[in-house]
CSV table of C-alpha atoms in Angstrom, one decimal:
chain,number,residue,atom,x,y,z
A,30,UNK,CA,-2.2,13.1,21.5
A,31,UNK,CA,-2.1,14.8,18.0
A,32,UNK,CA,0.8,15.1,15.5
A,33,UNK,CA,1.2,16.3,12.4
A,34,UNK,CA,3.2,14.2,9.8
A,35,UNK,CA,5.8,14.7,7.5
A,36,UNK,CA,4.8,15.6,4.3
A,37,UNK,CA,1.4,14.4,4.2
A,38,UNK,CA,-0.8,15.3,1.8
A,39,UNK,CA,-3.7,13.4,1.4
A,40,UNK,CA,-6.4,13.3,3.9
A,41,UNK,CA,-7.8,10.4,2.7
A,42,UNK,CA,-5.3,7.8,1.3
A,43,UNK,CA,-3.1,6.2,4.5
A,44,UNK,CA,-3.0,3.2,7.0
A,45,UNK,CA,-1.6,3.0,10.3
A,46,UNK,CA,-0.1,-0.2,11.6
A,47,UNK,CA,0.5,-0.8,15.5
A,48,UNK,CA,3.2,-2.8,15.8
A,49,UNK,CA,4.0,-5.9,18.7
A,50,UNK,CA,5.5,-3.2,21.4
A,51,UNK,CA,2.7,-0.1,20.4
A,52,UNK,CA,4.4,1.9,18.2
A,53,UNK,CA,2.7,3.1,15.2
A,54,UNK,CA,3.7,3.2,11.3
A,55,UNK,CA,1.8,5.1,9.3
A,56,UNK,CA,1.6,4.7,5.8
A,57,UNK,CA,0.2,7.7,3.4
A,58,UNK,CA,0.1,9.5,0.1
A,59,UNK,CA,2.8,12.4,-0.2
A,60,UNK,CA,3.5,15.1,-3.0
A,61,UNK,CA,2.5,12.2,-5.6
A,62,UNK,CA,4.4,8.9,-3.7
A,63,UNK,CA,4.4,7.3,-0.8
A,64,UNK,CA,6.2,7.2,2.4
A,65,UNK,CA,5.9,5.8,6.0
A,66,UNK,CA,6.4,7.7,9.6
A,67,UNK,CA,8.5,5.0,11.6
A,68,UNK,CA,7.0,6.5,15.4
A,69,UNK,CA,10.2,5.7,17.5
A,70,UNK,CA,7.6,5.7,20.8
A,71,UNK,CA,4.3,4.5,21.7
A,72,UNK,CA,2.9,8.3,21.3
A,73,UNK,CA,4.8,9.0,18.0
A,74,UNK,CA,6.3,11.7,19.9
A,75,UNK,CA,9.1,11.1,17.2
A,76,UNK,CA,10.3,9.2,14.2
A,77,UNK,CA,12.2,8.9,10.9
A,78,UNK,CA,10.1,9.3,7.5
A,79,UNK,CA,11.1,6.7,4.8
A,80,UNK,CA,10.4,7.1,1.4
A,81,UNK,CA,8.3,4.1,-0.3
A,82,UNK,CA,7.9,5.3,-3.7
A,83,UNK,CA,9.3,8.9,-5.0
A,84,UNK,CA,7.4,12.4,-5.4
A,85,UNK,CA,5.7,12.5,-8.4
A,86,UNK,CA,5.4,8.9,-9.5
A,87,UNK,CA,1.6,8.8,-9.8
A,88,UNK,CA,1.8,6.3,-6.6
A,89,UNK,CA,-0.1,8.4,-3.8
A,90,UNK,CA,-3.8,7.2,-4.5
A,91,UNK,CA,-5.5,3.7,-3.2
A,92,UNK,CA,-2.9,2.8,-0.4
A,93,UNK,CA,-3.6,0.2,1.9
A,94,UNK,CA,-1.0,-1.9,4.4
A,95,UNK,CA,-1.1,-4.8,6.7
A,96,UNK,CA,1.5,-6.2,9.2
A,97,UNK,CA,2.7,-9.6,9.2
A,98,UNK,CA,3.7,-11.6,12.7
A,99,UNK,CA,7.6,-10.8,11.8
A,100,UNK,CA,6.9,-6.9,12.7
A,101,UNK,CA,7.4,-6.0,8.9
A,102,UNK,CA,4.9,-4.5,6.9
A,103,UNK,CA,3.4,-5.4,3.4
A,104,UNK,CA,2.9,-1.6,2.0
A,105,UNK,CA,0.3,-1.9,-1.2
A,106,UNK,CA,-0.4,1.0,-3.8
A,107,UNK,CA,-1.1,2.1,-7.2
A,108,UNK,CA,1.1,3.0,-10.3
A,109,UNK,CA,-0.4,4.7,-12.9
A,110,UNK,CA,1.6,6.1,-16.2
A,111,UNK,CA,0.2,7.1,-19.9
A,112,UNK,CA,-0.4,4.5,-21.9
A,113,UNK,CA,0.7,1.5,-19.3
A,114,UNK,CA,-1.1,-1.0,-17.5
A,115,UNK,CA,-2.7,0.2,-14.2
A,116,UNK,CA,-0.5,-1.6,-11.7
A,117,UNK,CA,-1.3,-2.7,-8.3
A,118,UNK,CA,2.2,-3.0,-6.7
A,119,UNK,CA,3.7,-3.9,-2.7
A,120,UNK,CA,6.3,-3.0,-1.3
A,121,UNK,CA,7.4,-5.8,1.3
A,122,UNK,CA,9.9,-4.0,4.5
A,123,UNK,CA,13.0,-5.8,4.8
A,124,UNK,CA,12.6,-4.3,8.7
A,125,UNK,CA,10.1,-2.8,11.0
A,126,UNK,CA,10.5,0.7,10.0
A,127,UNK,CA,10.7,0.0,6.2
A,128,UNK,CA,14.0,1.6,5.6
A,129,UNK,CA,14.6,-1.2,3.2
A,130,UNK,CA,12.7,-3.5,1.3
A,131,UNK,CA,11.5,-4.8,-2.1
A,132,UNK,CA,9.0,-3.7,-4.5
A,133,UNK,CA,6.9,-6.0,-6.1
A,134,UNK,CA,4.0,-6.3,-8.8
A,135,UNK,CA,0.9,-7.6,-8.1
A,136,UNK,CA,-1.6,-7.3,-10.7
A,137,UNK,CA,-1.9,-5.5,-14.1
A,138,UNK,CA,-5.5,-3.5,-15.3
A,139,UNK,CA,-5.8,-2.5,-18.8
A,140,UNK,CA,-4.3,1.4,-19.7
A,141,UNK,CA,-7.8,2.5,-20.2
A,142,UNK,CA,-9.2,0.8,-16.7
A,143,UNK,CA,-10.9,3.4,-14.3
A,144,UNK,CA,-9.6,3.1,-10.6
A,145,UNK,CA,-11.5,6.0,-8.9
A,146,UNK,CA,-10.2,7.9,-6.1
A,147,UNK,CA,-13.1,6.5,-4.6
A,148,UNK,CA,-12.6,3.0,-5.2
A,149,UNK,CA,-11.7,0.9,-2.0
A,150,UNK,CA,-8.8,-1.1,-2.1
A,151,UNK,CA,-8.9,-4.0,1.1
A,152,UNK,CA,-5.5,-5.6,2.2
A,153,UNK,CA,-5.9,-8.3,4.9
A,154,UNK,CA,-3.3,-10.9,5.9
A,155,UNK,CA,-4.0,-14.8,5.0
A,156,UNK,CA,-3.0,-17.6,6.3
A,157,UNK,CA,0.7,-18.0,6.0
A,158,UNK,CA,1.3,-14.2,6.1
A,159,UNK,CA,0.4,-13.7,2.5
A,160,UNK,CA,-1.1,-11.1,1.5
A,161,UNK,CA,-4.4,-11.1,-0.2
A,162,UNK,CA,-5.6,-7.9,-1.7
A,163,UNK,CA,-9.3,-6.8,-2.8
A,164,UNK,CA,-10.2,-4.0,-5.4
A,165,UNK,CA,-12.7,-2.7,-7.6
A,166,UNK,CA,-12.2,-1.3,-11.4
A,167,UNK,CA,-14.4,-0.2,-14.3
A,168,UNK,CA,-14.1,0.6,-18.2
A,169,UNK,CA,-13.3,4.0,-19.2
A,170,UNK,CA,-17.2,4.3,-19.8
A,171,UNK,CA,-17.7,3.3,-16.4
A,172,UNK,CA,-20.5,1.0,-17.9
A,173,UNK,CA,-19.3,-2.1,-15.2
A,174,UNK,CA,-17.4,-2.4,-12.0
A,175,UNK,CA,-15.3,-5.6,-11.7
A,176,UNK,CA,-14.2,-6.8,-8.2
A,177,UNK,CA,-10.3,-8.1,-8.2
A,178,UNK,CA,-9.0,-10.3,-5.7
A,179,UNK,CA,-5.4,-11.0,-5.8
A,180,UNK,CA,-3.4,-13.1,-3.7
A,181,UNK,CA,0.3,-13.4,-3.2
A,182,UNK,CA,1.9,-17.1,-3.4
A,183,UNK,CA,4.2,-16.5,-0.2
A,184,UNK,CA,4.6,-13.7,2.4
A,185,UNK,CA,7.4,-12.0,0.7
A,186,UNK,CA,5.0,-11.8,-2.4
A,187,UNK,CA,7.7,-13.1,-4.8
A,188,UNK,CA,4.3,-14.0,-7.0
A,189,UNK,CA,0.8,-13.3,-7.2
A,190,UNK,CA,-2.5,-14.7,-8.6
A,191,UNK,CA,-5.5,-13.6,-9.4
A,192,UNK,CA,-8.8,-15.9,-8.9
C-alpha cells in the first residue's frame, strides 16, 4: 500500500513508529517544521496531521522519534536561529496521536557549531522509557567531529544530561 502524506517535504528527514495495535505515525520535515500523520487504520488509509513545530521555524532537519510502552511518542528535532545556540529539542505526546504535548530542550551546541544535513542523529529508548539521544557536530571549519550523547533523567524528559 502507498500513500502520499500531507505536506511532506523532505525525502530524507522522518521516522515512522508502529504503534501496540499496528497503526503507524509518521513523523517528518514539512515546509521548514515538523508534523506527524496520526494513520487512524493499520494501512494509513486515513488520519489527522498534527503540527509539532510551525512552518518556517528552522525545525525540519535531523528528526528522529521513538515510542515509549505508554503508546506516546518522544518526537526529537533541531532548532536553529542566527546567532543562538543550536538546540536539540523533544517534543513528548501527551497522547498517541500527539495532538498535545510538551516541548522540551535537550542540549545546547555553540551558534557557530556545524550540524550537516548529513549528520545522523540516533534516538533509542533506555531503560525506564528515557530517551537517550546520539549526534554528531563539528566547528564551523569542520576541522573535528564530536559525537554527543544525551540522555533525558525521566521519560517525560523534564531534564537532560550530557555524558
Amino acid at each position: 500500500v502507498r500513500r502520499e502524506l500531507p505536506s511532506a517535504n523532505s525525502l530524507d528527514r522522518g521516522a515512522v513508529l508502529v504503534r501496540n495495535d499496528g497503526r503507524p505515525l509518521a513523523y517528518y520535515g514539512s515546509v521548514g517544521g515538523t508534523v506527524v500523520y496520526d494513520c487512524l487504520n493499520v494501512d494509513c488509509g486515513s488520519g489527522v496531521t498534527n503540527t509539532i513545530t510551525a512552518p518556517g521555524s528552522g525545525t525540519s532537519s535531523h528528526v528522529a522519534a521513538v515510542l515509549r510502552s505508554d503508546n506516546r511518542a518522544l518526537l526529537v528535532y533541531i532548532r536553529r536561529a542566527a546567532g543562538q545556540p543550536v538546540q536539540w529539542r523533544v517534543f513528548v505526546c501527551a497522547d498517541e496521536g500527539c495532538a498535545s504535548g510538551s516541548d522540551r530542550l535537550l542540549a545546547n551546541e555553540d551558534p557557530t557549531a556545524i550540524v550537516t544535513q548529513g549528520t545522523p542523529v540516533r534516538a533509542v529508548l533506555g531503560p525506564g522509557n528515557r530517551l537517550i539521544l546520539v549526534y554528531a557536530t563539528a566547528p564551523s571549519n569542520f576541522s573535528s567531529y564530536s559525537t554527543r550523547y544525551v540522555r533525558c533523567a525521566d521519560a517525560d524528559c523534564t531534564s537532560a544530561s550530557s555524558v
